[in-house]
PDB file of C-alpha atoms in Angstrom:
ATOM      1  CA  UNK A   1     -18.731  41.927 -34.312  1.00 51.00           C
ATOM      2  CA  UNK A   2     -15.727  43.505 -32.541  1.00 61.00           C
ATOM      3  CA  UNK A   3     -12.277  42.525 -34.079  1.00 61.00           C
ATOM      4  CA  UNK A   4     -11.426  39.928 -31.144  1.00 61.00           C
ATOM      5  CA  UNK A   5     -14.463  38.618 -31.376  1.00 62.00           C
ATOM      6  CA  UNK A   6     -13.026  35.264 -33.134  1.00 59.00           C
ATOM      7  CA  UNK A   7     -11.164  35.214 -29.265  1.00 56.00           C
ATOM      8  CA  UNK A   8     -13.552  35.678 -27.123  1.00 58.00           C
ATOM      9  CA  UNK A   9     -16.062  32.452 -29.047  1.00 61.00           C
ATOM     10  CA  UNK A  10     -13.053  30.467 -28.151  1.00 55.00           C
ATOM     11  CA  UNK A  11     -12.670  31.749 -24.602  1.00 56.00           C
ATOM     12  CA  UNK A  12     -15.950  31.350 -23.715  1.00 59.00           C
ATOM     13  CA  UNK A  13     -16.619  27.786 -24.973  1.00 57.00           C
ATOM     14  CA  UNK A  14     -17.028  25.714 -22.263  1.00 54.00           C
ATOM     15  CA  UNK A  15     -17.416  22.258 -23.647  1.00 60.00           C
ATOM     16  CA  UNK A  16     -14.305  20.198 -25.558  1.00 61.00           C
ATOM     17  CA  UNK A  17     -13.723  20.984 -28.961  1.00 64.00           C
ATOM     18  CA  UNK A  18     -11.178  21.236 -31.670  1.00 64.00           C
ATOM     19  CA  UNK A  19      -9.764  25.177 -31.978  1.00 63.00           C
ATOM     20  CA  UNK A  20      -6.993  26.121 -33.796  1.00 65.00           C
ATOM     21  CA  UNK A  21      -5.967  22.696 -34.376  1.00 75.00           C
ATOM     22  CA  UNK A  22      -5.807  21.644 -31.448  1.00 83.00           C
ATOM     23  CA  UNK A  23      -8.124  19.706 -28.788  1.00 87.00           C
ATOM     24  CA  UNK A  24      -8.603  21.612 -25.643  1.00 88.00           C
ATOM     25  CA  UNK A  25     -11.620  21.694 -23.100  1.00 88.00           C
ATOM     26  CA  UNK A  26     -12.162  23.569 -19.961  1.00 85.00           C
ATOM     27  CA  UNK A  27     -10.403  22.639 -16.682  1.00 81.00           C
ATOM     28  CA  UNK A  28     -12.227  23.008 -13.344  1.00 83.00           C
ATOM     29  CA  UNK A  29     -11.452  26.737 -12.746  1.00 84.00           C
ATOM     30  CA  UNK A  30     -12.049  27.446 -16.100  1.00 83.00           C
ATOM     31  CA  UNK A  31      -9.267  27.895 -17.733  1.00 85.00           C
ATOM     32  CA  UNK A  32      -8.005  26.179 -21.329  1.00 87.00           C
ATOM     33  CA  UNK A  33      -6.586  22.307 -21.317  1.00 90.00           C
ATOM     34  CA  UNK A  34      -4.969  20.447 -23.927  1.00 91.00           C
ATOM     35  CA  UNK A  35      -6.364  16.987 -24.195  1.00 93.00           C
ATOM     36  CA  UNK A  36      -4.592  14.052 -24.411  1.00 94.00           C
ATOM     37  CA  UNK A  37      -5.787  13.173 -28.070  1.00 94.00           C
ATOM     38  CA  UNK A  38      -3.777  11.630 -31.160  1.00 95.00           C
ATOM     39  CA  UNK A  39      -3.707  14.683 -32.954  1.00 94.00           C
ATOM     40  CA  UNK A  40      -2.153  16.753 -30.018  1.00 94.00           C
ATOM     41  CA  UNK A  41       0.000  14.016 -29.216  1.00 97.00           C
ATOM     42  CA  UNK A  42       1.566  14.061 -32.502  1.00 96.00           C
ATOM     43  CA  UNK A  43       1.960  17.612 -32.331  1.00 95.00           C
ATOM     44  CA  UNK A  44       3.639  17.795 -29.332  1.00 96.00           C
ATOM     45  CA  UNK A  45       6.148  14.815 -30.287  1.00 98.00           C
ATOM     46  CA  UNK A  46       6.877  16.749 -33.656  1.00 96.00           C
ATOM     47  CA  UNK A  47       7.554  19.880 -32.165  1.00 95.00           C
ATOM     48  CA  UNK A  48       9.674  18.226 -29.123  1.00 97.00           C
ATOM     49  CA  UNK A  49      11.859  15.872 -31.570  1.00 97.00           C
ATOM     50  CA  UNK A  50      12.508  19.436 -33.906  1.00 94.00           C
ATOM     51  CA  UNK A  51      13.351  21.151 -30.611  1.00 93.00           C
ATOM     52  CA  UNK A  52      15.634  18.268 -29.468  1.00 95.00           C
ATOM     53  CA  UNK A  53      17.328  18.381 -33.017  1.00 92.00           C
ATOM     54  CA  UNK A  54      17.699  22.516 -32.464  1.00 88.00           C
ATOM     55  CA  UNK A  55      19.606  21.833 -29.270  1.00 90.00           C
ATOM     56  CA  UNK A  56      21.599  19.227 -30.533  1.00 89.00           C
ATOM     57  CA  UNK A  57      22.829  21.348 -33.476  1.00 83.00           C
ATOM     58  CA  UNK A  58      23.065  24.382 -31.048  1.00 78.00           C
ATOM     59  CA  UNK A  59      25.648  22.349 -29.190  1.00 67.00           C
ATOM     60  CA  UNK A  60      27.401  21.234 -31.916  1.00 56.00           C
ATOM     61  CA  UNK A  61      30.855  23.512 -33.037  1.00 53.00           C
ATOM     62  CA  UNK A  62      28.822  26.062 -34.419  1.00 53.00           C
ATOM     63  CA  UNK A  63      26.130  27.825 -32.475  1.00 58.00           C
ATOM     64  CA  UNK A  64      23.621  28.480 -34.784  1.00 61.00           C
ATOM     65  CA  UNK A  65      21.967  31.334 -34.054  1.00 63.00           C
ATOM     66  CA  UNK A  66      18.674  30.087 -35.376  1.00 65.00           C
ATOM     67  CA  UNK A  67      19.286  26.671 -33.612  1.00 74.00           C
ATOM     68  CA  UNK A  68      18.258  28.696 -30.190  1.00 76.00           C
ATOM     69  CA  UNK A  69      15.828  27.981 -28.085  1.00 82.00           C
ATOM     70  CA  UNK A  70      12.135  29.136 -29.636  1.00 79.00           C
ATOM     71  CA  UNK A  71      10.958  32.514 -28.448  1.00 79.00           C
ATOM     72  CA  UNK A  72      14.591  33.071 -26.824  1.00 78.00           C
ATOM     73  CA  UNK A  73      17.281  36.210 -27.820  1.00 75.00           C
ATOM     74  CA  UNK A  74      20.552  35.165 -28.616  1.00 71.00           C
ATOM     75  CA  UNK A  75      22.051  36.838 -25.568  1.00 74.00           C
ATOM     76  CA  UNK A  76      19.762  34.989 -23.044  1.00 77.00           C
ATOM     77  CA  UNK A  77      19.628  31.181 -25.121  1.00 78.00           C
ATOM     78  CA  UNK A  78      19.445  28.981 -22.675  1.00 87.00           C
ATOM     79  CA  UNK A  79      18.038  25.126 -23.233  1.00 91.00           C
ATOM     80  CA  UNK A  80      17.820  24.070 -19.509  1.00 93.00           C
ATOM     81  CA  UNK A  81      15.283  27.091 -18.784  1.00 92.00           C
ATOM     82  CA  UNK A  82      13.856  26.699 -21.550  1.00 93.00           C
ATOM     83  CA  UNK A  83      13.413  22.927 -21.170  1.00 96.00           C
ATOM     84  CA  UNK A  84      12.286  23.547 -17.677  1.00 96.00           C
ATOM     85  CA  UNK A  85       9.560  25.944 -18.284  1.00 94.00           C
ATOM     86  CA  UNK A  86       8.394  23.597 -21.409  1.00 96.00           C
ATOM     87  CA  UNK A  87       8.014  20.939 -18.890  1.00 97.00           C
ATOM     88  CA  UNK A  88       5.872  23.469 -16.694  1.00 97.00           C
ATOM     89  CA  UNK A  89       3.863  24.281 -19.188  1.00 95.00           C
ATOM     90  CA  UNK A  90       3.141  20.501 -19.604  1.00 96.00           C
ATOM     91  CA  UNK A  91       2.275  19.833 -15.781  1.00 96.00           C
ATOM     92  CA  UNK A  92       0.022  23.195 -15.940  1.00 94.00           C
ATOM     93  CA  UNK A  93      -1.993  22.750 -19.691  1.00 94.00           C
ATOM     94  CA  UNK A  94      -1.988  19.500 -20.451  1.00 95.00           C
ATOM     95  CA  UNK A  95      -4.028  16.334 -19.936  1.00 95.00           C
ATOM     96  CA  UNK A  96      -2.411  13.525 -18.570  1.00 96.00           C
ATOM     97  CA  UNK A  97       0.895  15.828 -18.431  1.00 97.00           C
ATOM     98  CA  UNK A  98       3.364  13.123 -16.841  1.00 98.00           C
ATOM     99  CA  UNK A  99       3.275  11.052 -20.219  1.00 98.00           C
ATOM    100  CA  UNK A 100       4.906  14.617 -22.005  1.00 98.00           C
ATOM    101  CA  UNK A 101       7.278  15.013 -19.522  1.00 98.00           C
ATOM    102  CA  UNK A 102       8.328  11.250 -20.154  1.00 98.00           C
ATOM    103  CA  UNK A 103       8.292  11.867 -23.873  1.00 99.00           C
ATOM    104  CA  UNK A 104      10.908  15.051 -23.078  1.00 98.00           C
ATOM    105  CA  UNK A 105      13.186  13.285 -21.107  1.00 98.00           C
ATOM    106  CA  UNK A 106      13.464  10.284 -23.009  1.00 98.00           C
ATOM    107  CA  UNK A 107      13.463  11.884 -26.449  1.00 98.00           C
ATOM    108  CA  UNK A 108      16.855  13.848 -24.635  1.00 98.00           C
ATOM    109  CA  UNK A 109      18.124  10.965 -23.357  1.00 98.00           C
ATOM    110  CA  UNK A 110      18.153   9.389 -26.652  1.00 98.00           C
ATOM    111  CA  UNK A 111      19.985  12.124 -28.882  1.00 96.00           C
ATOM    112  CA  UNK A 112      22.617  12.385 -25.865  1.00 95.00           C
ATOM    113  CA  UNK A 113      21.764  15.601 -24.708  1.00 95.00           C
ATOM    114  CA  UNK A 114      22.680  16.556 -20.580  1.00 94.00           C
ATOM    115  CA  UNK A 115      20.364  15.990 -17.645  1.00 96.00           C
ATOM    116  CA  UNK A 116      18.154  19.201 -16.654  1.00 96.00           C
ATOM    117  CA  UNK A 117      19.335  20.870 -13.739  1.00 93.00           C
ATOM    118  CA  UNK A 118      16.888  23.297 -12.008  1.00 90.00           C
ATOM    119  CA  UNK A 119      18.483  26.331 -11.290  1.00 85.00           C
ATOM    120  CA  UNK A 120      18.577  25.907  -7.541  1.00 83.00           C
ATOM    121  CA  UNK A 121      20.370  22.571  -7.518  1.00 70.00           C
ATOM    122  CA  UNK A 122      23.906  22.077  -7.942  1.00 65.00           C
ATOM    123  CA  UNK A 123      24.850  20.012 -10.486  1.00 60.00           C
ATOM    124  CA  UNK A 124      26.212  16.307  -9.266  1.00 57.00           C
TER     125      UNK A 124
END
């Protein structure tokens, strides 16, 4: 058994099941969903409310350098692109991926935090 071997039983699953911790099943073309279970769900919404805290600290009078967005360098921490392309993510990976978006938006809303503005639009 090669050393990516672990990968490629997950890969080639094609039914729904529970890897990694998480719930995912194959989409049409084959690729790797995240279902709309309880367990992801409260995943998601504790990793989006510790991400929402990051970026509220982050904008606070000190910029915490380890209050940047995850997977981000310093020089290039940005929380609009990074809350864009989370949202992406959502709309490509996820079952029933309006109901995370909601939970993003709101969960901004709430700790006061600026509209997204896509990089092409000017902001109003």
């Amino acid at each position: 058994m090669g050393r990516w071997a672990w990968l490629r039983a997950i890969v080639d699953r094609s039914e729904s099941a529970r890897t990694m911790g998480l719930d995912v099943r194959r989409d049409e073309h084959g690729g790797m969903t995240l279902r709309d279970t309880e367990s992801n769900w409260r995943d998601f919404t504790g990793q989006m409310d510790r991400e929402v805290s990051h970026e509220v600290d982050f904008r606070g009078p000190n910029e915490l350098p380890f209050n940047r967005p995850s997977g981000m360098p310093a020089e290039q921490a940005d929380w609009n692109l990074w809350w864009l392309d989370m949202i992406e993510r959502c709309r490509k990976y996820r079952e029933n991926p309006e109901r995370h978006v909601a939970y993003v938006v709101r969960a901004r809303r709430a700790a006061g935090l600026p509209e997204l503005i896509r990089p092409d639009e000017e902001p109003s």
